[in-house]
CSV table of C-alpha atoms and ligand atoms in Angstrom, one decimal:
chain,number,residue,atom,x,y,z
A,1,UNK,CA,-7.1,24.1,-5.1
A,2,UNK,CA,-8.8,26.3,-7.6
A,3,UNK,CA,-7.5,25.7,-11.1
A,4,UNK,CA,-9.7,28.2,-12.8
A,5,UNK,CA,-8.5,31.2,-14.6
A,6,UNK,CA,-9.0,34.3,-12.6
A,7,UNK,CA,-9.0,38.1,-13.3
A,8,UNK,CA,-5.3,38.0,-12.6
A,9,UNK,CA,-4.7,35.7,-15.6
A,10,UNK,CA,-6.4,37.8,-18.2
A,11,UNK,CA,-5.6,41.0,-20.2
A,12,UNK,CA,-8.6,43.2,-20.5
A,13,UNK,CA,-7.0,46.5,-21.8
A,14,UNK,CA,-9.4,47.9,-24.4
A,15,UNK,CA,-11.5,44.7,-24.3
A,16,UNK,CA,-15.3,44.4,-23.7
A,17,UNK,CA,-15.6,42.4,-20.4
A,18,UNK,CA,-19.0,40.9,-19.5
A,19,UNK,CA,-19.0,40.5,-15.8
A,20,UNK,CA,-21.7,38.3,-14.2
A,21,UNK,CA,-22.2,39.9,-10.7
A,22,UNK,CA,-24.5,38.9,-7.9
A,23,UNK,CA,-26.6,42.0,-7.5
A,24,UNK,CA,-29.5,40.1,-6.1
A,25,UNK,CA,-30.0,42.6,-3.3
A,26,UNK,CA,-33.1,42.9,-1.1
A,27,UNK,CA,-35.3,45.8,-2.1
A,28,UNK,CA,-38.1,47.5,-0.2
A,29,UNK,CA,-40.2,50.0,-2.2
A,30,UNK,CA,-37.4,50.3,-4.7
A,31,UNK,CA,-34.7,51.0,-1.9
A,32,UNK,CA,-31.8,48.7,-1.3
A,33,UNK,CA,-32.0,47.4,2.3
A,34,UNK,CA,-28.7,45.5,2.4
A,35,UNK,CA,-25.9,46.4,0.0
A,36,UNK,CA,-23.4,43.7,1.1
A,37,UNK,CA,-23.5,42.0,-2.4
A,38,UNK,CA,-22.7,45.3,-4.1
A,39,UNK,CA,-19.8,46.0,-1.8
A,40,UNK,CA,-18.6,42.4,-2.3
A,41,UNK,CA,-18.4,42.9,-6.1
A,42,UNK,CA,-16.2,46.1,-5.9
A,43,UNK,CA,-12.6,44.5,-5.7
A,44,UNK,CA,-13.1,42.7,-9.1
A,45,UNK,CA,-14.8,45.7,-10.7
A,46,UNK,CA,-12.0,48.2,-9.5
A,47,UNK,CA,-9.3,45.9,-10.8
A,48,UNK,CA,-10.9,45.5,-14.2
A,49,UNK,CA,-11.5,49.3,-14.5
A,50,UNK,CA,-7.9,50.0,-13.5
A,51,UNK,CA,-6.6,47.5,-16.1
A,52,UNK,CA,-8.6,49.4,-18.8
A,53,UNK,CA,-11.4,47.0,-19.5
A,54,UNK,CA,-14.8,48.1,-20.8
A,55,UNK,CA,-17.1,46.6,-18.2
A,56,UNK,CA,-20.5,45.3,-19.1
A,57,UNK,CA,-22.1,44.1,-15.9
A,58,UNK,CA,-25.1,41.7,-15.7
A,59,UNK,CA,-27.1,40.1,-12.8
A,60,UNK,CA,-30.4,38.8,-12.0
A,61,UNK,CA,-32.6,40.3,-9.2
A,62,UNK,CA,-35.4,38.5,-7.5
A,63,UNK,CA,-37.5,35.9,-9.4
A,64,UNK,CA,-39.3,37.8,-12.2
A,65,UNK,CA,-40.8,35.6,-14.9
A,66,UNK,CA,-40.1,38.1,-17.6
A,67,UNK,CA,-39.9,41.9,-17.7
A,68,UNK,CA,-41.2,43.3,-14.3
A,69,UNK,CA,-40.6,46.9,-13.3
A,70,UNK,CA,-40.4,46.0,-9.6
A,71,UNK,CA,-37.3,43.9,-10.4
A,72,UNK,CA,-35.4,46.6,-12.2
A,73,UNK,CA,-31.6,46.8,-11.5
A,74,UNK,CA,-31.8,50.7,-11.8
A,75,UNK,CA,-31.3,51.2,-8.0
A,76,UNK,CA,-28.2,49.0,-8.1
A,77,UNK,CA,-26.7,51.1,-11.0
A,78,UNK,CA,-27.2,54.2,-8.8
A,79,UNK,CA,-25.5,52.7,-5.7
A,80,UNK,CA,-22.7,51.1,-7.6
A,81,UNK,CA,-21.9,54.4,-9.3
A,82,UNK,CA,-21.5,56.0,-5.9
A,83,UNK,CA,-19.3,53.2,-4.7
A,84,UNK,CA,-17.1,53.3,-7.8
A,85,UNK,CA,-17.0,57.1,-8.0
A,86,UNK,CA,-17.8,57.1,-11.6
A,87,UNK,CA,-21.0,56.8,-13.8
A,88,UNK,CA,-22.6,53.4,-14.3
A,89,UNK,CA,-24.6,53.6,-17.5
A,90,UNK,CA,-27.8,51.6,-16.9
A,91,UNK,CA,-29.3,50.0,-20.0
A,92,UNK,CA,-33.0,49.9,-19.1
A,93,UNK,CA,-34.0,47.5,-21.9
A,94,UNK,CA,-36.4,44.5,-21.4
A,95,UNK,CA,-34.5,42.5,-24.0
A,96,UNK,CA,-31.3,42.9,-21.9
A,97,UNK,CA,-29.2,42.8,-25.0
A,98,UNK,CA,-30.7,44.7,-28.0
A,99,UNK,CA,-29.4,46.8,-30.9
A,100,UNK,CA,-29.5,49.9,-28.6
A,101,UNK,CA,-27.3,48.0,-26.1
A,102,UNK,CA,-25.0,46.9,-28.9
A,103,UNK,CA,-24.6,50.5,-30.1
A,104,UNK,CA,-23.9,51.7,-26.5
A,105,UNK,CA,-21.3,49.0,-26.0
A,106,UNK,CA,-19.7,50.1,-29.4
A,107,UNK,CA,-19.3,53.6,-28.0
A,108,UNK,CA,-17.7,52.6,-24.7
A,109,UNK,CA,-14.2,53.9,-23.8
A,110,UNK,CA,-11.6,52.0,-21.7
A,111,UNK,CA,-12.6,52.0,-18.0
A,112,UNK,CA,-16.3,52.7,-18.7
A,113,UNK,CA,-19.0,50.7,-16.8
A,114,UNK,CA,-22.4,49.7,-18.0
A,115,UNK,CA,-25.1,47.6,-16.3
A,116,UNK,CA,-27.6,45.6,-18.3
A,117,UNK,CA,-31.2,45.0,-17.2
A,118,UNK,CA,-32.1,42.0,-15.1
A,119,UNK,CA,-31.1,38.8,-16.9
A,120,UNK,CA,-34.4,37.2,-15.7
A,121,UNK,CA,-36.3,39.6,-17.9
A,122,UNK,CA,-35.3,37.1,-20.6
A,123,UNK,CA,-37.3,33.9,-20.4
A,124,UNK,CA,-34.3,31.9,-21.8
A,125,UNK,CA,-32.1,32.7,-18.8
A,126,UNK,CA,-33.4,30.1,-16.3
A,127,UNK,CA,-33.5,27.4,-19.0
A,128,UNK,CA,-29.9,28.1,-20.2
A,129,UNK,CA,-31.2,28.5,-23.8
A,130,UNK,CA,-28.8,29.3,-26.5
A,131,UNK,CA,-30.4,32.5,-27.9
A,132,UNK,CA,-29.8,34.6,-24.8
A,133,UNK,CA,-26.4,33.0,-24.1
A,134,UNK,CA,-25.3,34.1,-27.7
A,135,UNK,CA,-26.8,37.5,-27.3
A,136,UNK,CA,-24.7,38.0,-24.1
A,137,UNK,CA,-21.6,36.7,-25.7
A,138,UNK,CA,-22.1,38.9,-28.8
A,139,UNK,CA,-21.3,42.0,-26.8
A,140,UNK,CA,-18.2,40.6,-25.1
A,141,UNK,CA,-14.6,39.7,-25.8
A,142,UNK,CA,-14.1,38.2,-22.3
A,143,UNK,CA,-16.4,36.8,-19.6
A,144,UNK,CA,-15.8,37.0,-15.9
A,145,UNK,CA,-18.1,35.2,-13.4
A,146,UNK,CA,-18.0,36.8,-9.9
A,147,UNK,CA,-21.5,35.7,-8.9
A,148,UNK,CA,-20.9,33.1,-6.3
A,149,UNK,CA,-24.5,33.4,-5.1
A,150,UNK,CA,-25.7,32.2,-8.5
A,151,UNK,CA,-23.0,29.7,-9.2
A,152,UNK,CA,-25.2,26.7,-8.3
A,153,UNK,CA,-27.5,27.5,-11.2
A,154,UNK,CA,-26.9,26.6,-14.8
A,155,UNK,CA,-28.3,29.7,-16.5
A,156,UNK,CA,-27.4,31.6,-19.7
A,157,UNK,CA,-25.5,34.3,-17.8
A,158,UNK,CA,-23.6,31.8,-15.6
A,159,UNK,CA,-23.0,28.8,-17.9
A,160,UNK,CA,-24.4,29.1,-21.4
A,161,UNK,CA,-22.5,32.3,-22.2
A,162,UNK,CA,-19.1,30.6,-21.6
A,163,UNK,CA,-19.7,28.4,-24.7
A,164,UNK,CA,-19.6,31.4,-26.9
A,165,UNK,CA,-16.8,33.6,-25.6
A,166,UNK,CA,-13.1,32.9,-26.1
A,167,UNK,CA,-12.0,33.5,-22.6
A,168,UNK,CA,-13.6,33.1,-19.2
A,169,UNK,CA,-12.3,33.7,-15.7
A,170,UNK,CA,-13.6,33.9,-12.1
A,171,UNK,CA,-13.5,37.1,-10.2
A,172,UNK,CA,-12.0,37.8,-6.8
A,173,UNK,CA,-15.2,37.3,-4.8
A,174,UNK,CA,-15.8,33.8,-6.4
A,175,UNK,CA,-12.1,33.0,-5.8
A,176,UNK,CA,-12.4,34.0,-2.2
A,177,UNK,CA,-15.6,32.0,-1.6
A,178,UNK,CA,-14.1,29.0,-3.1
A,179,UNK,CA,-10.9,29.3,-1.2
A,180,UNK,CA,-12.6,29.7,2.2
A,181,UNK,CA,-15.3,27.2,1.8
A,182,UNK,CA,-13.0,24.7,-0.1
A,183,UNK,CA,-10.2,24.8,2.3
A,184,UNK,CA,-12.6,24.5,5.3
A,185,UNK,CA,-14.3,21.4,3.9
A,186,UNK,CA,-11.4,19.7,2.1
A,187,UNK,CA,-8.4,20.7,4.2
A,188,UNK,CA,-9.6,21.9,7.6
A,189,UNK,CA,-7.4,22.6,10.5
A,190,UNK,CA,-8.8,20.3,13.2
A,191,UNK,CA,-10.8,20.0,15.3
A,192,UNK,CA,-13.4,20.9,12.5
A,193,UNK,CA,-16.9,21.5,13.8
A,194,UNK,CA,-20.0,22.1,11.8
A,195,UNK,CA,-23.1,23.8,13.2
A,196,UNK,CA,-26.3,23.2,11.3
A,197,UNK,CA,-29.7,24.7,12.2
A,198,UNK,CA,-32.6,26.4,10.4
A,199,UNK,CA,-36.0,25.3,9.7
A,200,UNK,CA,-36.0,22.0,7.8
A,201,UNK,CA,-34.0,18.8,7.9
A,202,UNK,CA,-35.1,18.1,4.3
A,203,UNK,CA,-33.2,21.1,3.0
A,204,UNK,CA,-30.0,19.9,4.7
A,205,UNK,CA,-30.0,16.1,4.1
A,206,UNK,CA,-27.1,16.1,1.6
A,207,UNK,CA,-25.2,18.5,3.8
A,208,UNK,CA,-25.5,16.5,6.9
A,209,UNK,CA,-24.6,13.3,5.0
A,210,UNK,CA,-21.6,14.9,3.4
A,211,UNK,CA,-20.3,16.7,6.5
A,212,UNK,CA,-20.6,13.6,8.7
A,213,UNK,CA,-17.7,12.2,6.6
A,214,UNK,CA,-15.5,15.2,7.2
A,215,UNK,CA,-16.1,16.9,10.6
A,216,UNK,CA,-15.0,16.0,14.1
A,217,UNK,CA,-18.2,17.3,15.7
A,218,UNK,CA,-21.6,18.1,14.3
A,219,UNK,CA,-23.9,20.4,16.2
A,220,UNK,CA,-27.5,20.4,15.3
A,221,UNK,CA,-30.1,22.9,16.5
A,222,UNK,CA,-33.0,25.0,15.2
A,223,UNK,CA,-36.2,23.7,13.8
A,224,UNK,CA,-34.5,20.6,12.3
A,225,UNK,CA,-33.5,19.3,15.8
A,226,UNK,CA,-37.0,18.2,16.6
A,227,UNK,CA,-37.0,15.6,13.9
A,228,UNK,CA,-33.9,14.2,15.6
A,229,UNK,CA,-35.8,14.4,18.9
A,230,UNK,CA,-38.5,12.2,17.4
A,231,UNK,CA,-35.9,9.8,16.2
A,232,UNK,CA,-34.9,9.3,19.8
A,233,UNK,CA,-38.5,8.6,20.7
A,234,UNK,CA,-39.3,12.0,22.3
A,235,UNK,CA,-42.6,13.8,21.9
A,236,UNK,CA,-42.2,17.1,20.2
A,237,UNK,CA,-45.6,18.8,20.8
A,238,UNK,CA,-46.3,21.3,18.0
A,239,UNK,CA,-42.7,21.9,17.1
A,240,UNK,CA,-41.5,21.6,13.5
A,241,UNK,CA,-41.4,17.9,12.6
A,242,UNK,CA,-40.7,16.1,9.4
A,243,UNK,CA,-42.2,12.7,10.0
A,244,UNK,CA,-40.9,11.4,6.7
A,245,UNK,CA,-37.3,12.3,7.8
A,246,UNK,CA,-37.3,10.5,11.2
A,247,UNK,CA,-35.7,7.5,9.6
A,248,UNK,CA,-33.1,9.6,8.0
A,249,UNK,CA,-32.3,11.2,11.4
A,250,UNK,CA,-31.9,7.7,12.9
A,251,UNK,CA,-29.5,6.8,10.1
A,252,UNK,CA,-27.4,9.9,10.7
A,253,UNK,CA,-27.2,9.2,14.4
A,254,UNK,CA,-25.9,5.8,13.5
A,255,UNK,CA,-23.6,7.1,10.9
A,256,UNK,CA,-22.1,9.6,13.4
A,257,UNK,CA,-21.3,6.7,15.8
A,258,UNK,CA,-19.8,4.6,13.0
A,259,UNK,CA,-17.6,7.5,11.8
A,260,UNK,CA,-16.6,8.5,15.4
A,261,UNK,CA,-18.1,11.9,14.9
A,262,UNK,CA,-19.5,13.6,18.0
A,263,UNK,CA,-23.1,14.5,17.2
A,264,UNK,CA,-24.5,17.1,19.6
A,265,UNK,CA,-28.2,17.6,19.8
A,266,UNK,CA,-30.0,20.0,22.2
A,267,UNK,CA,-30.5,18.7,25.7
A,268,UNK,CA,-33.0,21.3,26.6
A,269,UNK,CA,-35.3,23.6,24.5
A,270,UNK,CA,-37.3,26.8,24.9
A,271,UNK,CA,-40.9,26.0,24.2
A,272,UNK,CA,-43.7,28.4,23.5
A,273,UNK,CA,-47.5,28.3,23.4
A,274,UNK,CA,-47.6,29.7,19.9
A,275,UNK,CA,-45.4,31.0,17.1
A,276,UNK,CA,-45.3,34.7,18.1
A,277,UNK,CA,-42.9,37.3,19.3
A,278,UNK,CA,-44.2,37.6,22.8
A,279,UNK,CA,-45.6,34.1,23.2
A,280,UNK,CA,-45.7,32.6,26.7
A,281,UNK,CA,-42.5,30.4,27.0
A,282,UNK,CA,-40.4,28.2,29.3
A,283,UNK,CA,-37.4,25.9,29.1
A,284,UNK,CA,-37.8,22.2,29.4
A,285,UNK,CA,-35.5,19.1,28.8
A,286,UNK,CA,-35.6,17.9,25.3
A,287,UNK,CA,-37.3,14.7,26.3
A,288,UNK,CA,-40.1,16.6,28.1
A,289,UNK,CA,-41.9,18.7,25.5
A,290,UNK,CA,-45.6,18.6,26.4
A,291,UNK,CA,-48.4,18.4,23.8
A,292,UNK,CA,-49.5,21.9,22.7
A,293,UNK,CA,-46.0,23.5,23.2
A,294,UNK,CA,-43.6,24.2,20.3
A,295,UNK,CA,-39.8,24.4,20.5
A,296,UNK,CA,-38.5,27.7,19.2
A,297,UNK,CA,-34.9,27.9,20.6
A,298,UNK,CA,-32.2,25.8,22.3
A,299,UNK,CA,-32.2,26.0,26.1
A,300,UNK,CA,-29.6,27.4,28.5
A,301,UNK,CA,-27.9,24.0,29.2
A,302,UNK,CA,-27.7,23.4,25.4
A,303,UNK,CA,-26.1,26.9,25.0
A,304,UNK,CA,-23.4,25.7,27.4
A,305,UNK,CA,-23.0,22.3,25.9
A,306,UNK,CA,-22.7,23.8,22.4
A,307,UNK,CA,-20.3,26.6,23.3
A,308,UNK,CA,-18.0,24.4,25.3
A,309,UNK,CA,-18.0,21.9,22.4
A,310,UNK,CA,-16.7,24.8,20.3
A,311,UNK,CA,-13.9,25.8,22.7
A,312,UNK,CA,-11.1,23.7,21.0
A,313,UNK,CA,-12.4,24.2,17.5
A,314,UNK,CA,-9.9,25.4,14.9
A,315,UNK,CA,-12.3,25.4,11.9
A,316,UNK,CA,-16.1,26.1,12.2
A,317,UNK,CA,-18.7,26.2,9.5
A,318,UNK,CA,-22.2,27.4,10.5
A,319,UNK,CA,-25.3,27.2,8.5
A,320,UNK,CA,-28.7,27.9,9.9
A,321,UNK,CA,-29.9,29.6,13.1
A,322,UNK,CA,-30.4,27.8,16.4
A,323,UNK,CA,-33.9,29.2,16.9
A,324,UNK,CA,-36.4,31.8,15.7
A,325,UNK,CA,-33.8,34.6,16.0
A,326,UNK,CA,-36.1,37.1,14.5
A,327,UNK,CA,-38.0,37.2,17.9
A,328,UNK,CA,-35.7,38.4,20.7
A,329,UNK,CA,-37.1,35.9,23.2
A,330,UNK,CA,-36.0,33.1,21.0
A,331,UNK,CA,-32.7,34.5,19.7
A,332,UNK,CA,-30.5,33.6,22.7
A,333,UNK,CA,-29.2,30.3,21.3
A,334,UNK,CA,-28.2,31.9,18.0
A,335,UNK,CA,-26.7,34.9,19.9
A,336,UNK,CA,-24.7,32.6,22.2
A,337,UNK,CA,-23.1,30.7,19.3
A,338,UNK,CA,-22.4,34.0,17.4
A,339,UNK,CA,-20.6,35.4,20.5
A,340,UNK,CA,-18.7,32.2,20.9
A,341,UNK,CA,-17.5,32.1,17.4
A,342,UNK,CA,-16.6,35.8,17.6
A,343,UNK,CA,-14.2,35.0,20.5
A,344,UNK,CA,-12.7,31.8,19.0
A,345,UNK,CA,-9.2,31.7,17.7
A,346,UNK,CA,-10.3,29.7,14.7
A,347,UNK,CA,-11.3,30.0,11.1
A,348,UNK,CA,-15.0,30.8,11.3
A,349,UNK,CA,-17.2,30.5,8.2
A,350,UNK,CA,-20.8,31.5,8.0
A,351,UNK,CA,-23.0,30.0,5.2
A,352,UNK,CA,-25.1,32.7,3.4
A,353,UNK,CA,-28.8,33.4,3.6
A,354,UNK,CA,-30.4,33.3,7.1
A,355,UNK,CA,-27.1,32.5,9.0
A,356,UNK,CA,-25.4,35.5,7.5
A,357,UNK,CA,-28.4,37.7,8.3
A,358,UNK,CA,-28.5,36.4,11.8
A,359,UNK,CA,-24.8,37.1,12.5
A,360,UNK,CA,-24.9,40.5,10.9
A,361,UNK,CA,-28.2,41.4,12.6
A,362,UNK,CA,-26.7,40.4,16.0
A,363,UNK,CA,-23.7,42.6,15.3
A,364,UNK,CA,-21.0,40.0,14.9
A,365,UNK,CA,-20.5,40.1,11.2
A,366,UNK,CA,-17.0,41.6,11.2
A,367,UNK,CA,-15.8,39.1,13.8
A,368,UNK,CA,-16.1,36.1,11.5
A,369,UNK,CA,-13.3,35.0,9.1
A,370,UNK,CA,-15.7,34.7,6.2
A,371,UNK,CA,-19.4,35.3,5.6
A,372,UNK,CA,-20.5,33.7,2.4
A,373,UNK,CA,-22.6,35.8,0.0
A,374,UNK,CA,-24.4,32.7,-1.4
A,375,UNK,CA,-27.0,30.9,0.6
A,376,UNK,CA,-28.0,28.2,-1.9
A,377,UNK,CA,-24.5,28.1,-3.5
A,378,UNK,CA,-22.7,27.6,-0.2
A,379,UNK,CA,-25.2,24.9,0.9
A,380,UNK,CA,-24.6,23.1,-2.4
A,381,UNK,CA,-20.9,23.4,-1.9
A,382,UNK,CA,-21.2,21.9,1.6
A,383,UNK,CA,-23.1,19.0,0.0
A,384,UNK,CA,-20.0,18.3,-2.0
A,385,UNK,CA,-21.5,19.2,-5.3
A,386,UNK,CA,-19.6,20.9,-8.1
A,387,UNK,CA,-21.1,24.3,-8.9
A,388,UNK,CA,-22.0,24.6,-12.6
A,389,UNK,CA,-21.1,28.3,-12.7
A,390,UNK,CA,-17.5,27.4,-11.6
A,391,UNK,CA,-17.2,24.3,-13.7
A,392,UNK,CA,-18.0,26.3,-16.8
A,393,UNK,CA,-15.1,28.7,-16.4
A,394,UNK,CA,-11.9,27.9,-18.2
A,395,UNK,CA,-9.1,26.1,-16.4
A,396,UNK,CA,-5.8,27.9,-16.1
B,401,AMP,P1,-33.2,28.0,7.0
B,401,AMP,O1,-33.6,28.9,5.9
B,401,AMP,O2,-33.6,26.6,6.8
B,401,AMP,O3,-31.8,28.3,7.4
B,401,AMP,O4,-34.1,28.5,8.2
B,401,AMP,C1,-34.0,29.7,8.8
B,401,AMP,C2,-35.3,29.9,9.6
B,401,AMP,O5,-35.5,28.9,10.5
B,401,AMP,C3,-35.3,31.2,10.3
B,401,AMP,O6,-36.2,32.1,9.8
B,401,AMP,C4,-35.7,30.8,11.7
B,401,AMP,O7,-36.7,31.6,12.3
B,401,AMP,C5,-36.3,29.4,11.5
B,401,AMP,N1,-36.2,28.5,12.7
B,401,AMP,C6,-35.2,28.2,13.4
B,401,AMP,N2,-35.5,27.5,14.5
B,401,AMP,C7,-36.8,27.3,14.4
B,401,AMP,C8,-37.7,26.6,15.2
B,401,AMP,N3,-37.3,25.9,16.3
B,401,AMP,N4,-39.0,26.6,14.9
B,401,AMP,C9,-39.4,27.2,13.7
B,401,AMP,N5,-38.6,28.0,12.9
B,401,AMP,C10,-37.3,28.0,13.3
């Protein structure tokens, strides 16, 4: 159970509250294309405003290596202001914290909201260097971390700053993410089924390893399944294959047997002539992929196998699509699982990143119990790792 201080445990009236949000939203030509992360931050912000805090918000956006106008948080300030129904003063300052920012903070009234410029404009941020951590702490009486999507990184704004403020707490989004993911992994109602897909085995090695000790069934699809095919001695044509992970796949097949975990792999696969939206394609048994063909989705028999394996599930965690869902011809496997999860009477949790995008894009977002806002963070959580951004917050 979460033993960290939360926003319900702190008194913010008249105080300067530095809130680390996850406003790392996708932008196209300066326009926000998906504002889920902004919406997800609102409960904490509304609570702190109602309690009379003076809110100084910070976040990173994208991967700038210093000041970069294309990574400005200005569009976020505008959208956020519309959602909150009040002005959000944007401090467009490459230093993020400067004398001008200090002066503006000094002039804030209770309930005011300010957004600092992208924390990655400061080179110290990614290295968790003291100078920027101290700068951030210098404008705050309290610190709240609600950025689950960045909790796996030890940066100034997620970790370093906590060393220089008196009080730190997690926000509601962080609390919710940890509750859903934590309960699912540590205290699941069984049967507990994990579905793993996506492009690469190498990205998911620690997840597979950790989950094999916890789940009742593990379903593997997507590009990573072909390395498991190779481990069984099948040819995989031009499908994604990580030769140096074949041994690992063999070990995991053995580990599943040893632990009594049912490991389900695709029994048939949709193969195509090339990686393209309208590529010529057909369905073949997993053991019969011919040279020159590449697997881009699970086949129909596998859809049946996987969906019926989910029928009695009471807790499901899903990370990674079953195929190249971006191309409609190869989205059927991912779609079938999303539909199945939507109809299940179970706790259904979707890892962030591509899985969340797939479920939302296919229209099943609101049918899931919880969609994580953090791709990398939720994966590291499933690996069983402690998240630095959570560890750094004070205990109750
Ligand atoms: P990940 O970020 O590892 O979860 O991978 C997600 C990506 O994997 C998506 O963009 C999918 O298009 C891709 N993907 C899933 N299955 C396959 C496959 N069989 N071959 C190539 N790419 C795949």
